[in-house]
Amino acid sequence: MSPELTKQLYDKFPDLFKEKDLPPEQSNMCWGFECSDGWYNIIFTLCSLIQIHQKSQTPDYKPVVVQQVKEKFGTLRFYYTGGDDIIFGMVAYAEAISGMTCEVCGDKGTTDWKKSWVRTVCSKHIEN
């Protein structure tokens, strides 16, 4: 993901991404967002929903801390600690939506299994 979009996510959701400056032995967020810009809106929306949900929780609730965000087999992977079943559902939904969204531009996409690297792209980006 571009440095500009990465910064927007870090600035808007500092509590979720508080491990971004840790070394790789402690958190994979040191690598940033290992996907392209087309999934920015999915990630932004997911983080917004997580943040809203967490505001209404009891003091014993363990807040979400993101460990890694990446593409794998053509879909988003969002690894985290904390949260509850509602967060689990939110993440599962975001990961599923990514499988229908072009990772490059955010348009409607399909998963391309024909290449050596599986990606979800639209018709404009299938050759790139």
PDB file of N, CA and C in Angstrom, residues 3-101:
ATOM      1  N   PRO A   3       2.625   4.804   0.748  1.00  0.00           N
ATOM      2  CA  PRO A   3       2.958   5.444   2.029  1.00  0.00           C
ATOM      3  C   PRO A   3       1.884   6.436   2.497  1.00  0.00           C
ATOM      4  N   GLU A   4       1.246   7.129   1.568  1.00  0.00           N
ATOM      5  CA  GLU A   4       0.214   8.104   1.929  1.00  0.00           C
ATOM      6  C   GLU A   4      -0.997   7.415   2.565  1.00  0.00           C
ATOM      7  N   LEU A   5      -1.469   6.345   1.945  1.00  0.00           N
ATOM      8  CA  LEU A   5      -2.628   5.626   2.495  1.00  0.00           C
ATOM      9  C   LEU A   5      -2.272   4.913   3.787  1.00  0.00           C
ATOM     10  N   THR A   6      -1.053   4.391   3.862  1.00  0.00           N
ATOM     11  CA  THR A   6      -0.587   3.753   5.097  1.00  0.00           C
ATOM     12  C   THR A   6      -0.605   4.760   6.238  1.00  0.00           C
ATOM     13  N   LYS A   7      -0.098   5.946   5.993  1.00  0.00           N
ATOM     14  CA  LYS A   7      -0.076   6.994   7.022  1.00  0.00           C
ATOM     15  C   LYS A   7      -1.490   7.367   7.454  1.00  0.00           C
ATOM     16  N   GLN A   8      -2.416   7.458   6.503  1.00  0.00           N
ATOM     17  CA  GLN A   8      -3.805   7.783   6.849  1.00  0.00           C
ATOM     18  C   GLN A   8      -4.375   6.754   7.822  1.00  0.00           C
ATOM     19  N   LEU A   9      -4.121   5.473   7.564  1.00  0.00           N
ATOM     20  CA  LEU A   9      -4.627   4.424   8.452  1.00  0.00           C
ATOM     21  C   LEU A   9      -3.952   4.490   9.818  1.00  0.00           C
ATOM     22  N   TYR A  10      -2.660   4.665   9.838  1.00  0.00           N
ATOM     23  CA  TYR A  10      -1.938   4.769  11.108  1.00  0.00           C
ATOM     24  C   TYR A  10      -2.408   5.977  11.914  1.00  0.00           C
ATOM     25  N   ASP A  11      -2.624   7.109  11.249  1.00  0.00           N
ATOM     26  CA  ASP A  11      -3.051   8.329  11.945  1.00  0.00           C
ATOM     27  C   ASP A  11      -4.486   8.230  12.461  1.00  0.00           C
ATOM     28  N   LYS A  12      -5.357   7.621  11.686  1.00  0.00           N
ATOM     29  CA  LYS A  12      -6.776   7.526  12.056  1.00  0.00           C
ATOM     30  C   LYS A  12      -7.010   6.464  13.139  1.00  0.00           C
ATOM     31  N   PHE A  13      -6.214   5.391  13.146  1.00  0.00           N
ATOM     32  CA  PHE A  13      -6.426   4.261  14.055  1.00  0.00           C
ATOM     33  C   PHE A  13      -5.152   3.917  14.831  1.00  0.00           C
ATOM     34  N   PRO A  14      -4.610   4.863  15.598  1.00  0.00           N
ATOM     35  CA  PRO A  14      -3.339   4.606  16.283  1.00  0.00           C
ATOM     36  C   PRO A  14      -3.410   3.458  17.303  1.00  0.00           C
ATOM     37  N   ASP A  15      -4.541   3.275  17.949  1.00  0.00           N
ATOM     38  CA  ASP A  15      -4.657   2.190  18.934  1.00  0.00           C
ATOM     39  C   ASP A  15      -4.636   0.817  18.264  1.00  0.00           C
ATOM     40  N   LEU A  16      -5.242   0.703  17.085  1.00  0.00           N
ATOM     41  CA  LEU A  16      -5.250  -0.578  16.375  1.00  0.00           C
ATOM     42  C   LEU A  16      -3.855  -0.939  15.865  1.00  0.00           C
ATOM     43  N   PHE A  17      -3.109   0.077  15.426  1.00  0.00           N
ATOM     44  CA  PHE A  17      -1.809  -0.160  14.803  1.00  0.00           C
ATOM     45  C   PHE A  17      -0.650   0.288  15.703  1.00  0.00           C
ATOM     46  N   LYS A  18      -0.821   0.159  16.995  1.00  0.00           N
ATOM     47  CA  LYS A  18       0.206   0.639  17.919  1.00  0.00           C
ATOM     48  C   LYS A  18       1.487  -0.189  17.879  1.00  0.00           C
ATOM     49  N   GLU A  19       1.457  -1.346  17.236  1.00  0.00           N
ATOM     50  CA  GLU A  19       2.660  -2.177  17.134  1.00  0.00           C
ATOM     51  C   GLU A  19       3.434  -1.966  15.833  1.00  0.00           C
ATOM     52  N   LYS A  20       3.067  -0.956  15.066  1.00  0.00           N
ATOM     53  CA  LYS A  20       3.691  -0.728  13.760  1.00  0.00           C
ATOM     54  C   LYS A  20       5.187  -0.446  13.840  1.00  0.00           C
ATOM     55  N   ASP A  21       5.641   0.066  14.964  1.00  0.00           N
ATOM     56  CA  ASP A  21       7.060   0.409  15.099  1.00  0.00           C
ATOM     57  C   ASP A  21       7.869  -0.661  15.837  1.00  0.00           C
ATOM     58  N   LEU A  22       7.232  -1.766  16.162  1.00  0.00           N
ATOM     59  CA  LEU A  22       7.960  -2.851  16.831  1.00  0.00           C
ATOM     60  C   LEU A  22       8.810  -3.620  15.816  1.00  0.00           C
ATOM     61  N   PRO A  23       9.860  -4.301  16.278  1.00  0.00           N
ATOM     62  CA  PRO A  23      10.686  -5.105  15.370  1.00  0.00           C
ATOM     63  C   PRO A  23       9.932  -6.345  14.890  1.00  0.00           C
ATOM     64  N   PRO A  24      10.387  -6.964  13.792  1.00  0.00           N
ATOM     65  CA  PRO A  24       9.687  -8.120  13.225  1.00  0.00           C
ATOM     66  C   PRO A  24       9.560  -9.303  14.182  1.00  0.00           C
ATOM     67  N   GLU A  25      10.426  -9.388  15.170  1.00  0.00           N
ATOM     68  CA  GLU A  25      10.320 -10.487  16.138  1.00  0.00           C
ATOM     69  C   GLU A  25       9.088 -10.330  17.025  1.00  0.00           C
ATOM     70  N   GLN A  26       8.528  -9.117  17.076  1.00  0.00           N
ATOM     71  CA  GLN A  26       7.392  -8.855  17.957  1.00  0.00           C
ATOM     72  C   GLN A  26       6.087  -8.603  17.217  1.00  0.00           C
ATOM     73  N   SER A  27       6.152  -8.079  15.998  1.00  0.00           N
ATOM     74  CA  SER A  27       4.933  -7.808  15.238  1.00  0.00           C
ATOM     75  C   SER A  27       5.260  -7.685  13.756  1.00  0.00           C
ATOM     76  N   ASN A  28       4.421  -8.263  12.919  1.00  0.00           N
ATOM     77  CA  ASN A  28       4.603  -8.145  11.468  1.00  0.00           C
ATOM     78  C   ASN A  28       4.072  -6.828  10.917  1.00  0.00           C
ATOM     79  N   MET A  29       3.494  -5.973  11.763  1.00  0.00           N
ATOM     80  CA  MET A  29       3.050  -4.666  11.284  1.00  0.00           C
ATOM     81  C   MET A  29       4.232  -3.785  10.913  1.00  0.00           C
ATOM     82  N   CYS A  30       5.440  -4.180  11.318  1.00  0.00           N
ATOM     83  CA  CYS A  30       6.629  -3.401  10.920  1.00  0.00           C
ATOM     84  C   CYS A  30       6.777  -3.367   9.401  1.00  0.00           C
ATOM     85  N   TRP A  31       6.165  -4.319   8.704  1.00  0.00           N
ATOM     86  CA  TRP A  31       6.249  -4.372   7.238  1.00  0.00           C
ATOM     87  C   TRP A  31       5.181  -3.508   6.579  1.00  0.00           C
ATOM     88  N   GLY A  32       4.288  -2.922   7.365  1.00  0.00           N
ATOM     89  CA  GLY A  32       3.212  -2.106   6.810  1.00  0.00           C
ATOM     90  C   GLY A  32       2.093  -2.974   6.258  1.00  0.00           C
ATOM     91  N   PHE A  33       1.328  -2.415   5.354  1.00  0.00           N
ATOM     92  CA  PHE A  33       0.209  -3.124   4.731  1.00  0.00           C
ATOM     93  C   PHE A  33       0.729  -3.816   3.484  1.00  0.00           C
ATOM     94  N   GLU A  34       0.728  -5.132   3.491  1.00  0.00           N
ATOM     95  CA  GLU A  34       1.309  -5.915   2.403  1.00  0.00           C
ATOM     96  C   GLU A  34       0.236  -6.264   1.368  1.00  0.00           C
ATOM     97  N   CYS A  35      -0.375  -5.199   0.843  1.00  0.00           N
ATOM     98  CA  CYS A  35      -1.372  -5.327  -0.216  1.00  0.00           C
ATOM     99  C   CYS A  35      -1.369  -4.015  -0.987  1.00  0.00           C
ATOM    100  N   SER A  36      -2.103  -3.966  -2.078  1.00  0.00           N
ATOM    101  CA  SER A  36      -2.132  -2.756  -2.899  1.00  0.00           C
ATOM    102  C   SER A  36      -3.257  -1.817  -2.457  1.00  0.00           C
ATOM    103  N   ASP A  37      -3.291  -0.637  -3.067  1.00  0.00           N
ATOM    104  CA  ASP A  37      -4.195   0.430  -2.658  1.00  0.00           C
ATOM    105  C   ASP A  37      -5.681   0.125  -2.851  1.00  0.00           C
ATOM    106  N   GLY A  38      -6.005  -0.805  -3.724  1.00  0.00           N
ATOM    107  CA  GLY A  38      -7.412  -1.090  -4.012  1.00  0.00           C
ATOM    108  C   GLY A  38      -8.200  -1.601  -2.821  1.00  0.00           C
ATOM    109  N   TRP A  39      -7.539  -2.126  -1.834  1.00  0.00           N
ATOM    110  CA  TRP A  39      -8.236  -2.623  -0.640  1.00  0.00           C
ATOM    111  C   TRP A  39      -8.263  -1.613   0.492  1.00  0.00           C
ATOM    112  N   TYR A  40      -7.789  -0.407   0.246  1.00  0.00           N
ATOM    113  CA  TYR A  40      -7.768   0.622   1.282  1.00  0.00           C
ATOM    114  C   TYR A  40      -9.157   0.829   1.889  1.00  0.00           C
ATOM    115  N   ASN A  41     -10.174   0.987   1.053  1.00  0.00           N
ATOM    116  CA  ASN A  41     -11.528   1.254   1.575  1.00  0.00           C
ATOM    117  C   ASN A  41     -12.040   0.105   2.438  1.00  0.00           C
ATOM    118  N   ILE A  42     -11.724  -1.119   2.065  1.00  0.00           N
ATOM    119  CA  ILE A  42     -12.137  -2.272   2.877  1.00  0.00           C
ATOM    120  C   ILE A  42     -11.460  -2.204   4.245  1.00  0.00           C
ATOM    121  N   ILE A  43     -10.171  -1.951   4.248  1.00  0.00           N
ATOM    122  CA  ILE A  43      -9.417  -1.888   5.505  1.00  0.00           C
ATOM    123  C   ILE A  43      -9.876  -0.702   6.351  1.00  0.00           C
ATOM    124  N   PHE A  44     -10.070   0.449   5.725  1.00  0.00           N
ATOM    125  CA  PHE A  44     -10.529   1.631   6.448  1.00  0.00           C
ATOM    126  C   PHE A  44     -11.895   1.389   7.087  1.00  0.00           C
ATOM    127  N   THR A  45     -12.813   0.821   6.329  1.00  0.00           N
ATOM    128  CA  THR A  45     -14.147   0.545   6.856  1.00  0.00           C
ATOM    129  C   THR A  45     -14.097  -0.465   7.994  1.00  0.00           C
ATOM    130  N   LEU A  46     -13.322  -1.528   7.825  1.00  0.00           N
ATOM    131  CA  LEU A  46     -13.164  -2.524   8.884  1.00  0.00           C
ATOM    132  C   LEU A  46     -12.628  -1.876  10.155  1.00  0.00           C
ATOM    133  N   CYS A  47     -11.589  -1.092  10.041  1.00  0.00           N
ATOM    134  CA  CYS A  47     -11.008  -0.436  11.217  1.00  0.00           C
ATOM    135  C   CYS A  47     -11.987   0.529  11.868  1.00  0.00           C
ATOM    136  N   SER A  48     -12.761   1.246  11.060  1.00  0.00           N
ATOM    137  CA  SER A  48     -13.784   2.148  11.600  1.00  0.00           C
ATOM    138  C   SER A  48     -14.824   1.380  12.410  1.00  0.00           C
ATOM    139  N   LEU A  49     -15.286   0.265  11.871  1.00  0.00           N
ATOM    140  CA  LEU A  49     -16.281  -0.550  12.574  1.00  0.00           C
ATOM    141  C   LEU A  49     -15.715  -1.150  13.864  1.00  0.00           C
ATOM    142  N   ILE A  50     -14.475  -1.598  13.806  1.00  0.00           N
ATOM    143  CA  ILE A  50     -13.826  -2.123  15.016  1.00  0.00           C
ATOM    144  C   ILE A  50     -13.752  -1.033  16.074  1.00  0.00           C
ATOM    145  N   GLN A  51     -13.333   0.156  15.676  1.00  0.00           N
ATOM    146  CA  GLN A  51     -13.200   1.267  16.615  1.00  0.00           C
ATOM    147  C   GLN A  51     -14.544   1.630  17.246  1.00  0.00           C
ATOM    148  N   ILE A  52     -15.594   1.683  16.458  1.00  0.00           N
ATOM    149  CA  ILE A  52     -16.938   1.983  16.973  1.00  0.00           C
ATOM    150  C   ILE A  52     -17.370   0.907  17.957  1.00  0.00           C
ATOM    151  N   HIS A  53     -17.191  -0.348  17.598  1.00  0.00           N
ATOM    152  CA  HIS A  53     -17.595  -1.471  18.459  1.00  0.00           C
ATOM    153  C   HIS A  53     -16.850  -1.432  19.791  1.00  0.00           C
ATOM    154  N   GLN A  54     -15.588  -1.124  19.752  1.00  0.00           N
ATOM    155  CA  GLN A  54     -14.777  -1.153  20.969  1.00  0.00           C
ATOM    156  C   GLN A  54     -15.145  -0.050  21.953  1.00  0.00           C
ATOM    157  N   LYS A  55     -15.711   1.049  21.468  1.00  0.00           N
ATOM    158  CA  LYS A  55     -16.091   2.157  22.354  1.00  0.00           C
ATOM    159  C   LYS A  55     -17.214   1.772  23.310  1.00  0.00           C
ATOM    160  N   SER A  56     -17.990   0.780  22.940  1.00  0.00           N
ATOM    161  CA  SER A  56     -19.146   0.410  23.767  1.00  0.00           C
ATOM    162  C   SER A  56     -18.891  -0.814  24.647  1.00  0.00           C
ATOM    163  N   GLN A  57     -17.653  -1.196  24.825  1.00  0.00           N
ATOM    164  CA  GLN A  57     -17.330  -2.414  25.565  1.00  0.00           C
ATOM    165  C   GLN A  57     -17.048  -2.132  27.038  1.00  0.00           C
ATOM    166  N   THR A  58     -17.124  -3.191  27.831  1.00  0.00           N
ATOM    167  CA  THR A  58     -16.853  -3.117  29.263  1.00  0.00           C
ATOM    168  C   THR A  58     -15.352  -3.022  29.517  1.00  0.00           C
ATOM    169  N   PRO A  59     -14.952  -2.617  30.715  1.00  0.00           N
ATOM    170  CA  PRO A  59     -13.511  -2.471  31.010  1.00  0.00           C
ATOM    171  C   PRO A  59     -12.698  -3.771  30.883  1.00  0.00           C
ATOM    172  N   ASP A  60     -13.336  -4.929  31.001  1.00  0.00           N
ATOM    173  CA  ASP A  60     -12.580  -6.183  30.899  1.00  0.00           C
ATOM    174  C   ASP A  60     -12.401  -6.662  29.452  1.00  0.00           C
ATOM    175  N   TYR A  61     -12.953  -5.929  28.504  1.00  0.00           N
ATOM    176  CA  TYR A  61     -12.815  -6.262  27.079  1.00  0.00           C
ATOM    177  C   TYR A  61     -11.362  -6.060  26.644  1.00  0.00           C
ATOM    178  N   LYS A  62     -10.824  -7.035  25.914  1.00  0.00           N
ATOM    179  CA  LYS A  62      -9.454  -6.925  25.409  1.00  0.00           C
ATOM    180  C   LYS A  62      -9.497  -6.278  24.028  1.00  0.00           C
ATOM    181  N   PRO A  63      -8.972  -5.051  23.878  1.00  0.00           N
ATOM    182  CA  PRO A  63      -9.052  -4.355  22.595  1.00  0.00           C
ATOM    183  C   PRO A  63      -8.229  -5.025  21.493  1.00  0.00           C
ATOM    184  N   VAL A  64      -8.644  -4.772  20.280  1.00  0.00           N
ATOM    185  CA  VAL A  64      -7.963  -5.316  19.103  1.00  0.00           C
ATOM    186  C   VAL A  64      -6.636  -4.598  18.901  1.00  0.00           C
ATOM    187  N   VAL A  65      -5.605  -5.389  18.659  1.00  0.00           N
ATOM    188  CA  VAL A  65      -4.303  -4.878  18.231  1.00  0.00           C
ATOM    189  C   VAL A  65      -3.944  -5.656  16.971  1.00  0.00           C
ATOM    190  N   VAL A  66      -3.721  -4.938  15.883  1.00  0.00           N
ATOM    191  CA  VAL A  66      -3.456  -5.569  14.592  1.00  0.00           C
ATOM    192  C   VAL A  66      -2.005  -6.047  14.539  1.00  0.00           C
ATOM    193  N   GLN A  67      -1.835  -7.296  14.129  1.00  0.00           N
ATOM    194  CA  GLN A  67      -0.510  -7.918  14.024  1.00  0.00           C
ATOM    195  C   GLN A  67       0.047  -7.896  12.605  1.00  0.00           C
ATOM    196  N   GLN A  68      -0.866  -8.056  11.610  1.00  0.00           N
ATOM    197  CA  GLN A  68      -0.415  -8.101  10.214  1.00  0.00           C
ATOM    198  C   GLN A  68      -1.610  -7.913   9.299  1.00  0.00           C
ATOM    199  N   VAL A  69      -1.389  -7.195   8.190  1.00  0.00           N
ATOM    200  CA  VAL A  69      -2.392  -7.022   7.145  1.00  0.00           C
ATOM    201  C   VAL A  69      -1.693  -7.310   5.825  1.00  0.00           C
ATOM    202  N   LYS A  70      -2.209  -8.301   5.083  1.00  0.00           N
ATOM    203  CA  LYS A  70      -1.539  -8.677   3.840  1.00  0.00           C
ATOM    204  C   LYS A  70      -2.512  -9.352   2.874  1.00  0.00           C
ATOM    205  N   GLU A  71      -2.020  -9.581   1.673  1.00  0.00           N
ATOM    206  CA  GLU A  71      -2.727 -10.370   0.668  1.00  0.00           C
ATOM    207  C   GLU A  71      -2.162 -11.782   0.721  1.00  0.00           C
ATOM    208  N   LYS A  72      -3.051 -12.756   0.643  1.00  0.00           N
ATOM    209  CA  LYS A  72      -2.624 -14.152   0.542  1.00  0.00           C
ATOM    210  C   LYS A  72      -3.674 -14.910  -0.261  1.00  0.00           C
ATOM    211  N   PHE A  73      -3.224 -15.614  -1.283  1.00  0.00           N
ATOM    212  CA  PHE A  73      -4.107 -16.364  -2.179  1.00  0.00           C
ATOM    213  C   PHE A  73      -5.255 -15.506  -2.713  1.00  0.00           C
ATOM    214  N   GLY A  74      -4.956 -14.247  -3.010  1.00  0.00           N
ATOM    215  CA  GLY A  74      -5.925 -13.373  -3.654  1.00  0.00           C
ATOM    216  C   GLY A  74      -6.914 -12.696  -2.735  1.00  0.00           C
ATOM    217  N   THR A  75      -6.799 -12.878  -1.429  1.00  0.00           N
ATOM    218  CA  THR A  75      -7.708 -12.206  -0.507  1.00  0.00           C
ATOM    219  C   THR A  75      -6.943 -11.555   0.641  1.00  0.00           C
ATOM    220  N   LEU A  76      -7.609 -10.649   1.291  1.00  0.00           N
ATOM    221  CA  LEU A  76      -7.055  -9.940   2.430  1.00  0.00           C
ATOM    222  C   LEU A  76      -6.914 -10.881   3.612  1.00  0.00           C
ATOM    223  N   ARG A  77      -5.820 -10.727   4.336  1.00  0.00           N
ATOM    224  CA  ARG A  77      -5.637 -11.406   5.626  1.00  0.00           C
ATOM    225  C   ARG A  77      -5.402 -10.320   6.656  1.00  0.00           C
ATOM    226  N   PHE A  78      -6.165 -10.357   7.735  1.00  0.00           N
ATOM    227  CA  PHE A  78      -6.137  -9.341   8.780  1.00  0.00           C
ATOM    228  C   PHE A  78      -5.938 -10.075  10.097  1.00  0.00           C
ATOM    229  N   TYR A  79      -4.696 -10.139  10.558  1.00  0.00           N
ATOM    230  CA  TYR A  79      -4.362 -10.871  11.780  1.00  0.00           C
ATOM    231  C   TYR A  79      -4.314  -9.904  12.956  1.00  0.00           C
ATOM    232  N   TYR A  80      -4.891 -10.318  14.065  1.00  0.00           N
ATOM    233  CA  TYR A  80      -5.010  -9.429  15.217  1.00  0.00           C
ATOM    234  C   TYR A  80      -5.100 -10.235  16.507  1.00  0.00           C
ATOM    235  N   THR A  81      -4.929  -9.543  17.625  1.00  0.00           N
ATOM    236  CA  THR A  81      -5.202 -10.128  18.930  1.00  0.00           C
ATOM    237  C   THR A  81      -6.337  -9.325  19.560  1.00  0.00           C
ATOM    238  N   GLY A  82      -6.959  -9.908  20.586  1.00  0.00           N
ATOM    239  CA  GLY A  82      -8.060  -9.235  21.269  1.00  0.00           C
ATOM    240  C   GLY A  82      -9.366  -9.404  20.520  1.00  0.00           C
ATOM    241  N   GLY A  83     -10.335  -8.567  20.879  1.00  0.00           N
ATOM    242  CA  GLY A  83     -11.624  -8.591  20.209  1.00  0.00           C
ATOM    243  C   GLY A  83     -12.567  -9.642  20.755  1.00  0.00           C
ATOM    244  N   ASP A  84     -13.633  -9.880  20.010  1.00  0.00           N
ATOM    245  CA  ASP A  84     -14.668 -10.833  20.398  1.00  0.00           C
ATOM    246  C   ASP A  84     -15.280 -11.429  19.131  1.00  0.00           C
ATOM    247  N   ASP A  85     -16.387 -12.144  19.284  1.00  0.00           N
ATOM    248  CA  ASP A  85     -17.022 -12.791  18.128  1.00  0.00           C
ATOM    249  C   ASP A  85     -17.508 -11.787  17.086  1.00  0.00           C
ATOM    250  N   ILE A  86     -17.911 -10.623  17.514  1.00  0.00           N
ATOM    251  CA  ILE A  86     -18.371  -9.603  16.562  1.00  0.00           C
ATOM    252  C   ILE A  86     -17.207  -9.135  15.700  1.00  0.00           C
ATOM    253  N   ILE A  87     -16.069  -8.894  16.311  1.00  0.00           N
ATOM    254  CA  ILE A  87     -14.869  -8.512  15.555  1.00  0.00           C
ATOM    255  C   ILE A  87     -14.485  -9.623  14.583  1.00  0.00           C
ATOM    256  N   PHE A  88     -14.550 -10.865  15.048  1.00  0.00           N
ATOM    257  CA  PHE A  88     -14.246 -12.013  14.188  1.00  0.00           C
ATOM    258  C   PHE A  88     -15.127 -11.984  12.936  1.00  0.00           C
ATOM    259  N   GLY A  89     -16.410 -11.711  13.105  1.00  0.00           N
ATOM    260  CA  GLY A  89     -17.334 -11.634  11.973  1.00  0.00           C
ATOM    261  C   GLY A  89     -17.012 -10.480  11.035  1.00  0.00           C
ATOM    262  N   MET A  90     -16.661  -9.342  11.613  1.00  0.00           N
ATOM    263  CA  MET A  90     -16.289  -8.180  10.799  1.00  0.00           C
ATOM    264  C   MET A  90     -15.075  -8.496   9.927  1.00  0.00           C
ATOM    265  N   VAL A  91     -14.085  -9.119  10.528  1.00  0.00           N
ATOM    266  CA  VAL A  91     -12.853  -9.450   9.800  1.00  0.00           C
ATOM    267  C   VAL A  91     -13.150 -10.476   8.709  1.00  0.00           C
ATOM    268  N   ALA A  92     -13.941 -11.491   9.037  1.00  0.00           N
ATOM    269  CA  ALA A  92     -14.289 -12.513   8.047  1.00  0.00           C
ATOM    270  C   ALA A  92     -15.017 -11.888   6.856  1.00  0.00           C
ATOM    271  N   TYR A  93     -15.913 -10.953   7.131  1.00  0.00           N
ATOM    272  CA  TYR A  93     -16.649 -10.289   6.060  1.00  0.00           C
ATOM    273  C   TYR A  93     -15.704  -9.453   5.189  1.00  0.00           C
ATOM    274  N   ALA A  94     -14.808  -8.696   5.811  1.00  0.00           N
ATOM    275  CA  ALA A  94     -13.857  -7.873   5.045  1.00  0.00           C
ATOM    276  C   ALA A  94     -12.966  -8.753   4.174  1.00  0.00           C
ATOM    277  N   GLU A  95     -12.515  -9.867   4.722  1.00  0.00           N
ATOM    278  CA  GLU A  95     -11.674 -10.776   3.941  1.00  0.00           C
ATOM    279  C   GLU A  95     -12.452 -11.357   2.760  1.00  0.00           C
ATOM    280  N   ALA A  96     -13.723 -11.669   2.968  1.00  0.00           N
ATOM    281  CA  ALA A  96     -14.549 -12.206   1.875  1.00  0.00           C
ATOM    282  C   ALA A  96     -14.779 -11.151   0.788  1.00  0.00           C
ATOM    283  N   ILE A  97     -15.064  -9.931   1.180  1.00  0.00           N
ATOM    284  CA  ILE A  97     -15.291  -8.847   0.211  1.00  0.00           C
ATOM    285  C   ILE A  97     -14.037  -8.602  -0.633  1.00  0.00           C
ATOM    286  N   SER A  98     -12.867  -8.757  -0.026  1.00  0.00           N
ATOM    287  CA  SER A  98     -11.628  -8.531  -0.777  1.00  0.00           C
ATOM    288  C   SER A  98     -11.493  -9.504  -1.942  1.00  0.00           C
ATOM    289  N   GLY A  99     -12.086 -10.673  -1.837  1.00  0.00           N
ATOM    290  CA  GLY A  99     -12.035 -11.659  -2.901  1.00  0.00           C
ATOM    291  C   GLY A  99     -12.884 -11.304  -4.107  1.00  0.00           C
ATOM    292  N   MET A 100     -13.612 -10.173  -4.006  1.00  0.00           N
ATOM    293  CA  MET A 100     -14.441  -9.676  -5.110  1.00  0.00           C
ATOM    294  C   MET A 100     -14.050  -8.263  -5.496  1.00  0.00           C
ATOM    295  N   THR A 101     -12.915  -7.799  -4.963  1.00  0.00           N
ATOM    296  CA  THR A 101     -12.489  -6.412  -5.148  1.00  0.00           C
ATOM    297  C   THR A 101     -11.074  -6.377  -5.705  1.00  0.00           C
TER     298      THR A 101
END
